[in-house]
């Protein structure tokens, strides 16, 4: 494979001893760390905004279908919260700081916080937000490429979950239309 190269064990050990304070970030780290941290912080804001939106929808769900839909909203809220925590952990591992400031949270987020009046509007807004997250995470994964396999894998796992969420919401919309 062109460009592929395996370092000998002495080189790996020497490099591991250099810059010990950088923790998980070794000299072999191929990505632009600052950019990856910035992208992860945007994903972190997105996950928080999604958590808050799903929580709002969970508490506000009304109507004959409310119970099933509310349960789905709550599950999604909990999963977005978990994503946020995983992303924050990774930012710290990379030597960055998770930006959890509520100021500007919604402008750092890719997805929006839209309350919606009816159950159907809520589901529709959640579906739009999931589709935004899906597109932006897919771009992030492509950007990271081989440069940082751990961050890439994390975002791939989260992306798969967002696709599940979008699918759940599309099914809920169909059920409501019946
Ligand atoms: Fe998420
Ligand atoms: Fe999601």
PDB file of C-alpha atoms and ligand atoms in Angstrom:
ATOM      1  CA  UNK A   1       0.000   0.000   0.000  1.00  0.00           C
ATOM      2  CA  UNK A   2       1.472   3.336  -1.013  1.00  0.00           C
ATOM      3  CA  UNK A   3       2.566   5.414   1.946  1.00  0.00           C
ATOM      4  CA  UNK A   4       1.813   2.672   4.476  1.00  0.00           C
ATOM      5  CA  UNK A   5       4.723   2.189   6.843  1.00  0.00           C
ATOM      6  CA  UNK A   6       5.263   0.262  10.041  1.00  0.00           C
ATOM      7  CA  UNK A   7       7.651   1.743  12.595  1.00  0.00           C
ATOM      8  CA  UNK A   8      10.067  -0.670  14.277  1.00  0.00           C
ATOM      9  CA  UNK A   9       9.494  -1.360  17.955  1.00  0.00           C
ATOM     10  CA  UNK A  10      12.469   0.753  19.112  1.00  0.00           C
ATOM     11  CA  UNK A  11      11.130   3.772  17.282  1.00  0.00           C
ATOM     12  CA  UNK A  12       7.639   3.216  18.721  1.00  0.00           C
ATOM     13  CA  UNK A  13       9.048   2.928  22.258  1.00  0.00           C
ATOM     14  CA  UNK A  14      11.233   6.005  21.890  1.00  0.00           C
ATOM     15  CA  UNK A  15       8.350   8.055  20.548  1.00  0.00           C
ATOM     16  CA  UNK A  16       6.072   6.861  23.377  1.00  0.00           C
ATOM     17  CA  UNK A  17       8.605   8.224  25.888  1.00  0.00           C
ATOM     18  CA  UNK A  18       8.803  11.610  24.238  1.00  0.00           C
ATOM     19  CA  UNK A  19       6.149  14.122  25.264  1.00  0.00           C
ATOM     20  CA  UNK A  20       4.734  11.822  27.987  1.00  0.00           C
ATOM     21  CA  UNK A  21       2.580  14.704  29.224  1.00  0.00           C
ATOM     22  CA  UNK A  22       0.568  14.613  26.013  1.00  0.00           C
ATOM     23  CA  UNK A  23      -1.153  11.456  27.289  1.00  0.00           C
ATOM     24  CA  UNK A  24      -3.076   9.717  24.535  1.00  0.00           C
ATOM     25  CA  UNK A  25      -1.739  12.047  21.839  1.00  0.00           C
ATOM     26  CA  UNK A  26       1.491  10.496  20.513  1.00  0.00           C
ATOM     27  CA  UNK A  27       3.818  11.919  17.852  1.00  0.00           C
ATOM     28  CA  UNK A  28       2.244   9.417  15.438  1.00  0.00           C
ATOM     29  CA  UNK A  29      -1.064  11.299  15.675  1.00  0.00           C
ATOM     30  CA  UNK A  30      -1.760  12.228  12.064  1.00  0.00           C
ATOM     31  CA  UNK A  31      -4.711  14.587  12.228  1.00  0.00           C
ATOM     32  CA  UNK A  32      -4.733  18.325  12.897  1.00  0.00           C
ATOM     33  CA  UNK A  33      -5.511  18.123  16.612  1.00  0.00           C
ATOM     34  CA  UNK A  34      -6.847  21.667  16.912  1.00  0.00           C
ATOM     35  CA  UNK A  35      -9.275  21.115  14.050  1.00  0.00           C
ATOM     36  CA  UNK A  36     -10.442  17.748  15.404  1.00  0.00           C
ATOM     37  CA  UNK A  37     -11.054  19.291  18.846  1.00  0.00           C
ATOM     38  CA  UNK A  38     -13.003  22.147  17.258  1.00  0.00           C
ATOM     39  CA  UNK A  39     -15.139  19.707  15.244  1.00  0.00           C
ATOM     40  CA  UNK A  40     -15.719  17.546  18.316  1.00  0.00           C
ATOM     41  CA  UNK A  41     -16.813  20.638  20.257  1.00  0.00           C
ATOM     42  CA  UNK A  42     -19.353  21.426  17.546  1.00  0.00           C
ATOM     43  CA  UNK A  43     -20.615  17.840  17.765  1.00  0.00           C
ATOM     44  CA  UNK A  44     -20.739  18.219  21.571  1.00  0.00           C
ATOM     45  CA  UNK A  45     -22.929  21.338  21.229  1.00  0.00           C
ATOM     46  CA  UNK A  46     -25.135  19.482  18.735  1.00  0.00           C
ATOM     47  CA  UNK A  47     -25.633  16.590  21.173  1.00  0.00           C
ATOM     48  CA  UNK A  48     -26.542  18.964  24.011  1.00  0.00           C
ATOM     49  CA  UNK A  49     -29.027  20.895  21.911  1.00  0.00           C
ATOM     50  CA  UNK A  50     -30.578  17.584  20.815  1.00  0.00           C
ATOM     51  CA  UNK A  51     -30.718  16.376  24.438  1.00  0.00           C
ATOM     52  CA  UNK A  52     -32.519  19.556  25.506  1.00  0.00           C
ATOM     53  CA  UNK A  53     -34.924  19.476  22.555  1.00  0.00           C
ATOM     54  CA  UNK A  54     -35.854  15.832  23.179  1.00  0.00           C
ATOM     55  CA  UNK A  55     -36.329  16.565  26.891  1.00  0.00           C
ATOM     56  CA  UNK A  56     -38.649  19.456  26.083  1.00  0.00           C
ATOM     57  CA  UNK A  57     -40.602  17.225  23.684  1.00  0.00           C
ATOM     58  CA  UNK A  58     -40.733  14.435  26.258  1.00  0.00           C
ATOM     59  CA  UNK A  59     -42.316  16.730  28.851  1.00  0.00           C
ATOM     60  CA  UNK A  60     -44.678  18.406  26.369  1.00  0.00           C
ATOM     61  CA  UNK A  61     -45.951  15.333  24.477  1.00  0.00           C
ATOM     62  CA  UNK A  62     -49.760  15.332  24.535  1.00  0.00           C
ATOM     63  CA  UNK A  63     -52.512  13.474  22.723  1.00  0.00           C
ATOM     64  CA  UNK A  64     -53.638   9.898  22.170  1.00  0.00           C
ATOM     65  CA  UNK A  65     -50.272   8.744  20.830  1.00  0.00           C
ATOM     66  CA  UNK A  66     -48.368  10.681  23.478  1.00  0.00           C
ATOM     67  CA  UNK A  67     -47.276   7.807  25.673  1.00  0.00           C
ATOM     68  CA  UNK A  68     -45.411   5.817  23.026  1.00  0.00           C
ATOM     69  CA  UNK A  69     -43.939   8.921  21.442  1.00  0.00           C
ATOM     70  CA  UNK A  70     -42.870  10.397  24.790  1.00  0.00           C
ATOM     71  CA  UNK A  71     -41.082   7.157  25.655  1.00  0.00           C
ATOM     72  CA  UNK A  72     -39.176   7.420  22.371  1.00  0.00           C
ATOM     73  CA  UNK A  73     -38.290  11.082  23.047  1.00  0.00           C
ATOM     74  CA  UNK A  74     -36.954  10.172  26.471  1.00  0.00           C
ATOM     75  CA  UNK A  75     -34.862   7.313  25.109  1.00  0.00           C
ATOM     76  CA  UNK A  76     -33.389   9.585  22.452  1.00  0.00           C
ATOM     77  CA  UNK A  77     -32.659  12.313  25.030  1.00  0.00           C
ATOM     78  CA  UNK A  78     -30.725   9.801  27.116  1.00  0.00           C
ATOM     79  CA  UNK A  79     -28.770   8.550  24.119  1.00  0.00           C
ATOM     80  CA  UNK A  80     -27.855  12.081  22.979  1.00  0.00           C
ATOM     81  CA  UNK A  81     -26.682  12.773  26.528  1.00  0.00           C
ATOM     82  CA  UNK A  82     -24.494   9.686  26.380  1.00  0.00           C
ATOM     83  CA  UNK A  83     -23.060  10.830  23.026  1.00  0.00           C
ATOM     84  CA  UNK A  84     -22.270  14.234  24.530  1.00  0.00           C
ATOM     85  CA  UNK A  85     -20.351  12.574  27.363  1.00  0.00           C
ATOM     86  CA  UNK A  86     -18.413  10.275  25.027  1.00  0.00           C
ATOM     87  CA  UNK A  87     -17.427  13.254  22.860  1.00  0.00           C
ATOM     88  CA  UNK A  88     -16.393  15.329  25.903  1.00  0.00           C
ATOM     89  CA  UNK A  89     -14.179  12.447  27.087  1.00  0.00           C
ATOM     90  CA  UNK A  90     -12.496  12.251  23.709  1.00  0.00           C
ATOM     91  CA  UNK A  91     -11.867  16.022  23.636  1.00  0.00           C
ATOM     92  CA  UNK A  92     -10.067  15.747  26.980  1.00  0.00           C
ATOM     93  CA  UNK A  93      -8.052  12.738  25.776  1.00  0.00           C
ATOM     94  CA  UNK A  94      -6.875  14.876  22.873  1.00  0.00           C
ATOM     95  CA  UNK A  95      -5.682  17.570  25.272  1.00  0.00           C
ATOM     96  CA  UNK A  96      -8.594  19.897  24.596  1.00  0.00           C
ATOM     97  CA  UNK A  97     -11.374  21.278  26.753  1.00  0.00           C
ATOM     98  CA  UNK A  98     -15.059  20.463  26.261  1.00  0.00           C
ATOM     99  CA  UNK A  99     -16.970  23.688  25.660  1.00  0.00           C
ATOM    100  CA  UNK A 100     -20.065  23.297  27.828  1.00  0.00           C
ATOM    101  CA  UNK A 101     -20.811  26.972  28.160  1.00  0.00           C
ATOM    102  CA  UNK A 102     -24.566  27.589  27.756  1.00  0.00           C
ATOM    103  CA  UNK A 103     -23.691  30.933  26.104  1.00  0.00           C
ATOM    104  CA  UNK A 104     -23.665  30.384  22.358  1.00  0.00           C
ATOM    105  CA  UNK A 105     -24.563  26.701  22.721  1.00  0.00           C
ATOM    106  CA  UNK A 106     -27.206  26.852  20.003  1.00  0.00           C
ATOM    107  CA  UNK A 107     -24.947  28.729  17.587  1.00  0.00           C
ATOM    108  CA  UNK A 108     -22.143  26.167  18.055  1.00  0.00           C
ATOM    109  CA  UNK A 109     -24.646  23.362  17.411  1.00  0.00           C
ATOM    110  CA  UNK A 110     -25.384  22.152  13.895  1.00  0.00           C
ATOM    111  CA  UNK A 111     -28.916  21.091  14.774  1.00  0.00           C
ATOM    112  CA  UNK A 112     -31.514  23.565  16.043  1.00  0.00           C
ATOM    113  CA  UNK A 113     -33.663  23.767  19.151  1.00  0.00           C
ATOM    114  CA  UNK A 114     -37.224  23.975  17.879  1.00  0.00           C
ATOM    115  CA  UNK A 115     -40.038  23.394  20.348  1.00  0.00           C
ATOM    116  CA  UNK A 116     -42.950  22.549  18.063  1.00  0.00           C
ATOM    117  CA  UNK A 117     -46.609  22.741  19.106  1.00  0.00           C
ATOM    118  CA  UNK A 118     -48.119  19.425  18.152  1.00  0.00           C
ATOM    119  CA  UNK A 119     -46.747  15.931  18.533  1.00  0.00           C
ATOM    120  CA  UNK A 120     -46.335  15.748  14.784  1.00  0.00           C
ATOM    121  CA  UNK A 121     -44.367  19.017  14.645  1.00  0.00           C
ATOM    122  CA  UNK A 122     -42.094  17.799  17.420  1.00  0.00           C
ATOM    123  CA  UNK A 123     -41.347  14.546  15.616  1.00  0.00           C
ATOM    124  CA  UNK A 124     -40.789  16.397  12.360  1.00  0.00           C
ATOM    125  CA  UNK A 125     -38.331  18.850  13.964  1.00  0.00           C
ATOM    126  CA  UNK A 126     -36.492  15.986  15.644  1.00  0.00           C
ATOM    127  CA  UNK A 127     -36.228  14.211  12.310  1.00  0.00           C
ATOM    128  CA  UNK A 128     -34.829  17.353  10.647  1.00  0.00           C
ATOM    129  CA  UNK A 129     -32.282  17.721  13.477  1.00  0.00           C
ATOM    130  CA  UNK A 130     -31.220  14.080  13.157  1.00  0.00           C
ATOM    131  CA  UNK A 131     -30.757  14.490   9.415  1.00  0.00           C
ATOM    132  CA  UNK A 132     -28.569  17.572   9.997  1.00  0.00           C
ATOM    133  CA  UNK A 133     -26.475  15.645  12.527  1.00  0.00           C
ATOM    134  CA  UNK A 134     -26.191  12.702  10.118  1.00  0.00           C
ATOM    135  CA  UNK A 135     -24.843  14.925   7.332  1.00  0.00           C
ATOM    136  CA  UNK A 136     -22.436  16.886   9.501  1.00  0.00           C
ATOM    137  CA  UNK A 137     -21.088  13.774  11.290  1.00  0.00           C
ATOM    138  CA  UNK A 138     -20.610  12.039   7.950  1.00  0.00           C
ATOM    139  CA  UNK A 139     -18.538  15.011   6.755  1.00  0.00           C
ATOM    140  CA  UNK A 140     -16.550  14.999   9.972  1.00  0.00           C
ATOM    141  CA  UNK A 141     -15.774  11.303   9.608  1.00  0.00           C
ATOM    142  CA  UNK A 142     -14.594  11.866   6.032  1.00  0.00           C
ATOM    143  CA  UNK A 143     -12.408  14.784   7.153  1.00  0.00           C
ATOM    144  CA  UNK A 144     -10.793  12.817  10.003  1.00  0.00           C
ATOM    145  CA  UNK A 145     -10.099   9.875   7.680  1.00  0.00           C
ATOM    146  CA  UNK A 146      -7.091   7.834   8.802  1.00  0.00           C
ATOM    147  CA  UNK A 147      -5.647  10.705  10.846  1.00  0.00           C
ATOM    148  CA  UNK A 148      -7.381   9.826  14.117  1.00  0.00           C
ATOM    149  CA  UNK A 149      -9.003   6.366  14.030  1.00  0.00           C
ATOM    150  CA  UNK A 150     -10.342   6.612  17.600  1.00  0.00           C
ATOM    151  CA  UNK A 151     -12.224   9.875  17.043  1.00  0.00           C
ATOM    152  CA  UNK A 152     -13.395   8.568  13.700  1.00  0.00           C
ATOM    153  CA  UNK A 153     -14.688   5.321  15.211  1.00  0.00           C
ATOM    154  CA  UNK A 154     -16.475   7.215  17.979  1.00  0.00           C
ATOM    155  CA  UNK A 155     -18.197   9.447  15.442  1.00  0.00           C
ATOM    156  CA  UNK A 156     -19.057   6.420  13.278  1.00  0.00           C
ATOM    157  CA  UNK A 157     -20.766   4.751  16.251  1.00  0.00           C
ATOM    158  CA  UNK A 158     -22.671   7.942  17.018  1.00  0.00           C
ATOM    159  CA  UNK A 159     -23.611   8.388  13.350  1.00  0.00           C
ATOM    160  CA  UNK A 160     -25.085   4.861  13.286  1.00  0.00           C
ATOM    161  CA  UNK A 161     -27.189   5.755  16.339  1.00  0.00           C
ATOM    162  CA  UNK A 162     -28.425   9.008  14.733  1.00  0.00           C
ATOM    163  CA  UNK A 163     -29.486   7.007  11.683  1.00  0.00           C
ATOM    164  CA  UNK A 164     -31.462   4.706  13.996  1.00  0.00           C
ATOM    165  CA  UNK A 165     -33.060   7.758  15.619  1.00  0.00           C
ATOM    166  CA  UNK A 166     -34.046   9.184  12.221  1.00  0.00           C
ATOM    167  CA  UNK A 167     -35.546   5.836  11.271  1.00  0.00           C
ATOM    168  CA  UNK A 168     -37.525   5.644  14.560  1.00  0.00           C
ATOM    169  CA  UNK A 169     -38.901   9.136  13.960  1.00  0.00           C
ATOM    170  CA  UNK A 170     -39.886   8.397  10.377  1.00  0.00           C
ATOM    171  CA  UNK A 171     -41.800   5.349  11.650  1.00  0.00           C
ATOM    172  CA  UNK A 172     -43.526   7.420  14.341  1.00  0.00           C
ATOM    173  CA  UNK A 173     -44.607   9.949  11.707  1.00  0.00           C
ATOM    174  CA  UNK A 174     -46.075   7.138   9.637  1.00  0.00           C
ATOM    175  CA  UNK A 175     -47.951   5.726  12.638  1.00  0.00           C
ATOM    176  CA  UNK A 176     -49.396   9.177  13.373  1.00  0.00           C
ATOM    177  CA  UNK A 177     -50.604   9.567   9.799  1.00  0.00           C
ATOM    178  CA  UNK A 178     -52.632   6.338  10.032  1.00  0.00           C
TER     179      UNK A 178
HETATM  180 FE1  LIG B   1     -26.513  11.862  19.331  1.00  0.00          FE
HETATM  181 FE1  LIG B   2     -30.028  11.381  17.574  1.00  0.00          FE
END
